[in-house]
């Protein structure tokens, strides 16, 4: 009797062990499957939203400007149309610190002397080298360091050829370009 019950117990335990293992596997499969489904759903939603934005935003000029650790923008010329809303993204693709290699984007009004402007801006370190209440600026981003990104929106001014630049000390020489409004 003792042996018999011991064998039965052993069988019962084995049975439960298998049951537990298969139950665990089953739940794992469900859990993983569920996660995959969850991950897929937001993607679908995102694609839908992006398409909608593209359709709506014909009046928006999306400009992406990058700046690196070698005092360079990736663009010498930016073209937009008068009446458009300009959404400008400035990305610092370098790694250097904001105090060593900070960059900004400043769009100057027509007929502003850029040399004089940057000389004045260089004294405004506390304000990210952006002169406070300056009458010379149409739009500007803040100063950013390596790896950072900043976005501004403004209305494109009247048609004309404007200048944009970075006002971090000594950057103007290589970091400037034409902002052309057609
Ligand atoms: Cu700069």
Coordinates of N, CA and C and ligand atoms in Angstrom, one line a residue:
X1 N 0.8 -1.2 0.0 CA 0.0 0.0 0.0 C 0.9 1.3 0.0
X2 N 1.9 1.2 0.8 CA 2.8 2.4 0.9 C 3.4 2.7 -0.4
X3 N 3.9 1.6 -1.1 CA 4.6 1.9 -2.4 C 3.6 2.4 -3.4
X4 N 2.4 1.8 -3.3 CA 1.4 2.1 -4.3 C 1.0 3.6 -4.2
X5 N 0.8 4.0 -3.0 CA 0.4 5.4 -2.8 C 1.6 6.4 -3.1
X6 N 2.8 5.9 -2.9 CA 4.0 6.7 -3.2 C 4.0 6.9 -4.7
X7 N 3.8 5.8 -5.5 CA 3.8 5.9 -6.9 C 2.7 6.8 -7.4
X8 N 1.6 6.7 -6.8 CA 0.4 7.5 -7.3 C 0.7 9.0 -7.0
X9 N 1.3 9.2 -5.8 CA 1.7 10.6 -5.5 C 2.6 11.2 -6.5
X10 N 3.6 10.3 -6.8 CA 4.6 10.8 -7.8 C 4.0 11.1 -9.1
X11 N 3.0 10.3 -9.5 CA 2.3 10.5 -10.8 C 1.6 11.8 -10.8
X12 N 0.9 12.0 -9.6 CA 0.0 13.2 -9.5 C 0.9 14.4 -9.5
X13 N 2.1 14.3 -8.8 CA 3.0 15.5 -8.8 C 3.5 15.8 -10.2
X14 N 3.9 14.7 -10.9 CA 4.4 14.9 -12.3 C 3.3 15.6 -13.1
X15 N 2.1 15.1 -12.9 CA 1.0 15.6 -13.7 C 0.8 17.1 -13.5
X16 N 0.8 17.5 -12.2 CA 0.7 18.9 -11.9 C 1.8 19.7 -12.4
X17 N 3.0 19.1 -12.4 CA 4.2 19.8 -12.8 C 4.0 20.1 -14.3
X18 N 3.6 19.1 -15.1 CA 3.4 19.4 -16.5 C 2.3 20.4 -16.8
X19 N 1.3 20.3 -15.9 CA 0.1 21.2 -16.1 C 0.6 22.6 -15.8
X20 N 1.4 22.8 -14.8 CA 1.9 24.1 -14.5 C 2.8 24.7 -15.6
X21 N 3.7 23.8 -16.1 CA 4.6 24.2 -17.1 C 3.8 24.6 -18.4
X22 N 2.9 23.8 -18.8 CA 2.2 24.1 -20.0 C 1.3 25.4 -19.8
X23 N 0.7 25.5 -18.6 CA -0.1 26.7 -18.3 C 0.8 27.9 -18.3
X24 N 2.0 27.8 -17.8 CA 2.9 29.0 -17.8 C 3.3 29.4 -19.2
X25 N 3.6 28.3 -20.0 CA 4.0 28.6 -21.4 C 2.8 29.2 -22.2
X26 N 1.6 28.7 -21.9 CA 0.4 29.3 -22.6 C 0.3 30.8 -22.2
X27 N 0.4 31.1 -20.9 CA 0.3 32.5 -20.5 C 1.3 33.4 -21.1
X28 N 2.5 32.8 -21.2 CA 3.7 33.6 -21.7 C 3.4 33.9 -23.2
X29 N 2.9 33.0 -23.9 CA 2.5 33.2 -25.3 C 1.5 34.3 -25.5
X30 N 0.5 34.2 -24.6 CA -0.6 35.2 -24.6 C -0.1 36.6 -24.3
X31 N 0.8 36.6 -23.2 CA 1.3 37.9 -22.8 C 2.2 38.5 -23.9
X32 N 3.0 37.7 -24.6 CA 3.9 38.2 -25.6 C 3.0 38.7 -26.8
X33 N 2.1 37.9 -27.1 CA 1.2 38.2 -28.3 C 0.5 39.5 -28.0
X34 N 0.0 39.7 -26.7 CA -0.7 40.9 -26.4 C 0.1 42.1 -26.5
X35 N 1.4 42.0 -26.1 CA 2.3 43.1 -26.1 C 2.6 43.5 -27.6
X36 N 2.7 42.5 -28.4 CA 3.0 42.8 -29.9 C 1.8 43.6 -30.4
X37 N 0.6 43.2 -30.1 CA -0.6 43.9 -30.6 C -0.6 45.3 -30.1
X38 N -0.3 45.5 -28.8 CA -0.3 46.8 -28.2 C 0.7 47.7 -28.9
X39 N 1.9 47.2 -29.2 CA 2.9 47.9 -29.9 C 2.5 48.4 -31.3
X40 N 1.8 47.5 -32.0 CA 1.4 47.8 -33.3 C 0.3 48.9 -33.4
X41 N -0.5 48.9 -32.4 CA -1.7 49.9 -32.5 C -1.2 51.3 -32.6
X42 N -0.3 51.8 -31.7 CA 0.0 53.2 -31.8 C 0.7 53.6 -33.1
X43 N 1.4 52.6 -33.7 CA 2.0 52.9 -35.0 C 0.9 53.3 -36.0
X44 N -0.1 52.5 -36.1 CA -1.2 52.7 -37.0 C -1.8 54.1 -36.8
X45 N -2.0 54.4 -35.5 CA -2.6 55.7 -35.1 C -1.7 56.9 -35.6
X46 N -0.4 56.7 -35.4 CA 0.6 57.7 -35.7 C 0.6 58.0 -37.2
X47 N 0.6 57.0 -38.0 CA 0.6 57.2 -39.5 C -0.7 58.0 -39.9
X48 N -1.8 57.6 -39.3 CA -3.0 58.3 -39.6 C -2.9 59.8 -39.3
X49 N -2.3 60.1 -38.1 CA -2.2 61.5 -37.7 C -1.3 62.3 -38.6
X50 N -0.1 61.7 -39.0 CA 0.8 62.4 -39.8 C 0.2 62.7 -41.2
X51 N -0.6 61.8 -41.7 CA -1.2 62.0 -43.0 C -2.1 63.2 -42.9
X52 N -2.9 63.3 -41.8 CA -3.8 64.4 -41.6 C -3.1 65.7 -41.5
X53 N -2.0 65.7 -40.8 CA -1.2 67.0 -40.6 C -0.7 67.4 -42.0
X54 N -0.2 66.5 -42.8 CA 0.3 66.9 -44.1 C -0.8 67.5 -45.0
X55 N -2.0 66.9 -44.9 CA -3.1 67.4 -45.7 C -3.5 68.8 -45.3
X56 N -3.5 69.0 -44.0 CA -3.9 70.3 -43.4 C -2.9 71.4 -43.6
X57 N -1.6 71.1 -43.6 CA -0.6 72.1 -43.5 C 0.1 72.5 -44.8
X58 N -0.7 72.7 -45.8 CA -0.1 73.3 -47.0 C 0.4 74.7 -46.8
X59 N -0.1 75.4 -45.9 CA 0.3 76.7 -45.6 C 1.4 76.8 -44.6
X60 N 2.0 75.7 -44.3 CA 3.1 75.7 -43.3 C 4.4 75.3 -44.0
X61 N 5.4 76.1 -43.9 CA 6.7 75.7 -44.4 C 7.5 75.0 -43.3
X62 N 7.8 73.8 -43.5 CA 8.5 73.0 -42.5 C 10.0 73.1 -42.8
X63 N 10.7 73.8 -42.0 CA 12.2 74.0 -42.2 C 13.0 73.3 -41.1
X64 N 13.9 72.4 -41.5 CA 14.7 71.7 -40.5 C 16.1 72.1 -40.8
X65 N 16.7 72.8 -39.8 CA 18.1 73.3 -39.9 C 18.9 72.6 -38.9
X66 N 20.1 72.1 -39.3 CA 20.9 71.5 -38.3 C 22.2 72.3 -38.2
X67 N 22.8 72.2 -37.0 CA 24.0 72.9 -36.7 C 25.0 71.9 -36.0
X68 N 26.3 71.9 -36.3 CA 27.2 70.9 -35.8 C 28.3 71.5 -34.9
X69 N 29.2 70.7 -34.6 CA 30.3 71.1 -33.7 C 31.4 71.9 -34.5
X70 N 31.3 72.0 -35.8 CA 32.2 72.7 -36.6 C 31.7 74.1 -37.0
X71 N 30.8 74.6 -36.2 CA 30.3 76.0 -36.5 C 29.6 76.0 -37.9
X72 N 28.8 75.1 -38.3 CA 28.2 75.1 -39.6 C 26.7 74.7 -39.5
X73 N 25.9 75.4 -40.2 CA 24.5 75.0 -40.5 C 24.6 74.1 -41.7
X74 N 23.5 73.3 -41.9 CA 23.5 72.4 -43.1 C 22.9 73.2 -44.3
X75 N 22.4 74.4 -44.1 CA 21.8 75.2 -45.1 C 22.4 76.6 -45.2
X76 N 22.6 77.0 -46.5 CA 23.0 78.4 -46.7 C 21.9 79.2 -47.2
X77 N 20.8 78.5 -47.5 CA 19.6 79.2 -48.1 C 18.3 78.5 -47.6
X78 N 17.4 79.3 -47.2 CA 16.1 78.8 -46.8 C 15.0 79.5 -47.7
X79 N 14.1 78.8 -48.3 CA 13.1 79.4 -49.1 C 11.7 79.1 -48.6
X80 N 10.9 80.2 -48.4 CA 9.5 80.0 -48.0 C 8.7 81.0 -48.8
X81 N 7.4 80.8 -48.6 CA 6.5 81.8 -49.4 C 5.8 82.7 -48.4
X82 N 5.6 83.9 -48.9 CA 5.0 85.0 -48.1 C 3.6 84.5 -47.7
X83 N 3.2 84.7 -46.5 CA 1.9 84.3 -46.0 C 1.9 82.9 -45.4
X84 N 3.0 82.2 -45.6 CA 3.1 80.9 -45.0 C 3.5 81.0 -43.5
X85 N 3.1 80.0 -42.7 CA 3.6 79.9 -41.4 C 4.8 79.1 -41.4
X86 N 5.9 79.6 -40.8 CA 7.2 78.9 -40.9 C 7.3 78.1 -39.6
X87 N 7.5 76.8 -39.7 CA 7.8 76.0 -38.5 C 9.3 75.6 -38.7
X88 N 10.1 76.2 -37.9 CA 11.5 76.0 -38.0 C 12.1 75.2 -36.9
X89 N 12.7 74.1 -37.2 CA 13.3 73.2 -36.2 C 14.8 73.3 -36.3
X90 N 15.4 73.7 -35.2 CA 16.9 73.8 -35.1 C 17.4 72.6 -34.3
X91 N 18.2 71.8 -35.0 CA 18.8 70.6 -34.3 C 20.3 70.7 -34.2
X92 N 20.8 70.6 -33.0 CA 22.3 70.7 -32.8 C 22.7 69.2 -32.9
X93 N 23.4 68.8 -34.0 CA 23.7 67.4 -34.2 C 25.1 67.1 -33.6
X94 N 25.7 68.1 -33.0 CA 27.0 67.9 -32.4 C 26.9 67.4 -31.0
X95 N 28.0 67.4 -30.3 CA 28.0 66.9 -28.9 C 28.5 67.9 -27.9
X96 N 29.0 69.0 -28.4 CA 29.7 69.9 -27.5 C 28.7 70.7 -26.6
X97 N 29.2 71.2 -25.5 CA 28.4 71.9 -24.5 C 27.9 73.2 -25.0
X98 N 26.8 73.6 -24.5 CA 26.1 74.9 -24.9 C 27.1 76.1 -24.7
X99 N 27.9 76.0 -23.7 CA 28.8 77.1 -23.4 C 30.1 77.2 -24.3
X100 N 30.4 76.1 -24.9 CA 31.5 76.0 -25.9 C 31.0 76.2 -27.3
X101 N 29.9 75.5 -27.6 CA 29.5 75.5 -29.0 C 28.0 75.6 -29.1
X102 N 27.4 76.6 -28.4 CA 26.0 76.8 -28.5 C 25.6 77.4 -29.8
X103 N 24.4 77.1 -30.3 CA 23.9 77.6 -31.5 C 22.5 78.1 -31.4
X104 N 22.2 79.1 -32.2 CA 20.8 79.6 -32.3 C 20.5 80.0 -33.7
X105 N 19.3 80.4 -34.0 CA 18.9 80.8 -35.3 C 18.2 82.2 -35.1
X106 N 18.7 83.2 -35.7 CA 18.1 84.5 -35.6 C 17.8 85.0 -37.0
X107 N 16.6 85.4 -37.3 CA 16.2 86.0 -38.6 C 16.1 87.5 -38.4
X108 N 17.0 88.2 -39.2 CA 17.1 89.6 -39.0 C 16.1 90.4 -40.0
X109 N 15.7 91.5 -39.5 CA 14.9 92.4 -40.4 C 15.7 92.9 -41.6
X110 N 15.1 93.3 -42.6 CA 15.8 93.8 -43.8 C 16.7 95.0 -43.4
X111 N 17.8 95.1 -44.1 CA 18.7 96.3 -43.9 C 19.3 96.4 -42.5
X112 N 19.3 95.3 -41.8 CA 20.1 95.4 -40.5 C 21.5 95.0 -40.8
X113 N 22.4 95.8 -40.2 CA 23.8 95.5 -40.3 C 24.2 94.3 -39.4
X114 N 24.5 93.1 -40.1 CA 24.7 91.9 -39.3 C 25.9 92.0 -38.4
X115 N 27.0 92.6 -38.9 CA 28.2 92.8 -38.2 C 28.0 93.5 -36.8
X116 N 27.2 94.6 -37.0 CA 26.9 95.4 -35.8 C 26.0 94.6 -34.8
X117 N 25.1 93.9 -35.5 CA 24.1 93.1 -34.6 C 24.9 92.0 -33.8
X118 N 25.8 91.2 -34.5 CA 26.4 90.2 -33.7 C 27.4 90.7 -32.7
X119 N 28.0 91.9 -32.9 CA 28.8 92.6 -31.9 C 28.0 92.9 -30.7
X120 N 26.8 93.4 -30.9 CA 26.0 93.7 -29.7 C 25.5 92.4 -29.1
X121 N 25.1 91.4 -29.9 CA 24.6 90.1 -29.3 C 25.7 89.4 -28.5
X122 N 26.9 89.6 -28.9 CA 28.0 88.9 -28.1 C 28.1 89.3 -26.7
X123 N 27.5 90.5 -26.3 CA 27.6 91.0 -25.0 C 26.4 90.5 -24.1
X124 N 25.5 89.7 -24.8 CA 24.2 89.3 -24.1 C 24.3 87.8 -23.7
X125 N 25.4 87.4 -23.1 CA 25.6 86.0 -22.8 C 24.4 85.4 -21.9
X126 N 24.0 86.2 -20.9 CA 23.0 85.8 -20.0 C 21.7 85.5 -20.7
X127 N 21.5 86.1 -21.8 CA 20.2 86.0 -22.6 C 20.4 85.1 -23.8
X128 N 21.4 84.2 -23.8 CA 21.6 83.3 -24.9 C 22.1 84.0 -26.1
X129 N 22.8 85.1 -26.0 CA 23.3 86.0 -27.0 C 22.2 86.5 -27.9
X130 N 21.1 86.8 -27.3 CA 20.0 87.4 -28.1 C 19.6 88.7 -27.4
X131 N 19.9 89.8 -28.1 CA 19.7 91.2 -27.4 C 18.2 91.3 -27.1
X132 N 18.0 91.7 -25.8 CA 16.6 91.8 -25.3 C 15.9 93.0 -26.0
X133 N 14.6 92.7 -26.4 CA 13.8 93.8 -27.0 C 14.4 94.4 -28.3
X134 N 15.2 93.6 -29.0 CA 15.9 94.1 -30.2 C 14.9 94.4 -31.3
X135 N 15.0 95.6 -31.9 CA 14.1 95.9 -33.0 C 14.6 95.3 -34.3
X136 N 15.7 94.6 -34.3 CA 16.3 94.0 -35.5 C 15.9 92.6 -35.8
X137 N 15.1 92.0 -34.9 CA 14.8 90.6 -35.0 C 13.4 90.3 -35.4
X138 N 13.2 89.4 -36.5 CA 11.9 89.0 -36.8 C 11.5 87.8 -36.0
X139 N 12.4 86.8 -35.9 CA 12.2 85.6 -35.1 C 13.5 85.0 -34.7
X140 N 13.5 84.2 -33.6 CA 14.7 83.6 -33.2 C 14.4 82.4 -32.3
X141 N 15.3 81.4 -32.3 CA 15.2 80.3 -31.4 C 16.0 80.6 -30.2
X142 N 15.9 79.8 -29.2 CA 16.8 79.9 -28.0 C 18.2 79.3 -28.4
X143 N 19.1 79.5 -27.5 CA 20.5 78.9 -27.7 C 20.4 77.5 -27.2
X144 N 21.0 76.5 -28.0 CA 21.0 75.1 -27.6 C 22.4 74.5 -27.7
X145 N 22.6 73.5 -27.0 CA 23.9 72.8 -27.0 C 23.8 71.4 -27.7
X146 N 24.9 70.7 -27.8 CA 24.9 69.4 -28.5 C 23.8 68.5 -28.2
X147 N 23.2 67.9 -29.2 CA 22.1 66.9 -29.0 C 20.7 67.5 -28.7
X148 N 20.7 68.8 -28.6 CA 19.4 69.5 -28.3 C 18.6 69.9 -29.6
X149 N 17.4 70.1 -29.4 CA 16.5 70.5 -30.5 C 15.5 71.5 -30.0
X150 N 15.2 72.5 -30.9 CA 14.2 73.5 -30.5 C 13.4 73.9 -31.7
X151 N 12.1 74.2 -31.5 CA 11.2 74.5 -32.6 C 10.5 75.8 -32.4
X152 N 10.5 76.6 -33.4 CA 9.7 77.9 -33.3 C 8.8 78.0 -34.5
X153 N 7.8 78.8 -34.3 CA 6.8 79.1 -35.4 C 6.6 80.6 -35.5
X154 N 6.6 81.0 -36.8 CA 6.4 82.5 -37.0 C 5.8 82.6 -38.4
X155 N 5.3 83.8 -38.6 CA 4.7 84.1 -40.0 C 5.8 84.6 -40.9
X156 N 5.8 84.0 -42.1 CA 6.8 84.5 -43.1 C 6.6 86.0 -43.3
X157 N 7.6 86.8 -43.3 CA 7.4 88.2 -43.6 C 7.2 88.5 -45.1
X158 N 7.1 89.7 -45.4 CA 6.9 90.1 -46.8 C 8.0 89.6 -47.7
X159 N 7.7 89.4 -49.0 CA 8.8 88.9 -49.9 C 10.1 89.7 -49.8
X160 N 11.2 89.0 -49.9 CA 12.5 89.7 -49.8 C 13.6 88.7 -49.4
X161 N 14.8 89.2 -49.4 CA 15.9 88.3 -49.1 C 16.4 88.8 -47.7
X162 N 16.2 88.0 -46.7 CA 16.6 88.3 -45.3 C 17.8 87.5 -45.0
X163 N 18.4 87.8 -43.9 CA 19.6 87.1 -43.4 C 19.3 86.4 -42.1
X164 N 19.8 85.1 -42.0 CA 19.7 84.4 -40.8 C 21.1 84.1 -40.3
X165 N 21.3 84.0 -39.0 CA 22.6 83.8 -38.4 C 22.6 83.2 -37.0
X166 N 23.7 82.7 -36.6 CA 23.9 82.3 -35.2 C 24.7 83.4 -34.5
X167 N 24.2 83.8 -33.4 CA 24.8 84.9 -32.7 C 25.8 84.5 -31.6
X168 N 26.1 83.2 -31.5 CA 27.1 82.8 -30.5 C 28.4 83.5 -31.0
X169 N 29.2 84.0 -30.0 CA 30.4 84.8 -30.4 C 31.3 84.0 -31.4
X170 N 31.6 84.7 -32.5 CA 32.5 84.2 -33.5 C 31.9 83.2 -34.5
X171 N 30.6 82.9 -34.3 CA 30.0 81.9 -35.2 C 29.4 82.5 -36.5
X172 N 29.2 83.8 -36.4 CA 28.5 84.5 -37.6 C 29.3 84.3 -38.9
X173 N 30.6 84.3 -38.8 CA 31.5 84.2 -40.0 C 31.1 83.0 -40.8
X174 N 30.9 81.8 -40.2 CA 30.5 80.6 -40.9 C 29.0 80.3 -40.8
X175 N 28.4 80.8 -39.8 CA 27.0 80.4 -39.6 C 26.0 81.5 -40.0
X176 N 25.8 81.7 -41.3 CA 24.8 82.6 -41.7 C 24.3 82.2 -43.1
X177 N 23.2 82.7 -43.5 CA 22.6 82.3 -44.8 C 21.5 83.3 -45.2
X178 N 20.9 83.0 -46.4 CA 19.9 83.8 -46.9 C 18.5 83.1 -46.6
X179 N 17.6 83.9 -46.1 CA 16.2 83.5 -45.8 C 15.4 84.2 -46.9
X180 N 15.0 83.4 -47.9 CA 14.3 84.0 -49.1 C 12.8 83.8 -49.0
X181 N 12.1 84.9 -49.0 CA 10.6 84.9 -48.9 C 10.1 85.2 -50.3
X182 N 9.4 84.3 -51.0 CA 9.0 84.5 -52.3 C 7.6 85.0 -52.4
Ligands
LIG1 CU1 26.5 78.8 -33.5

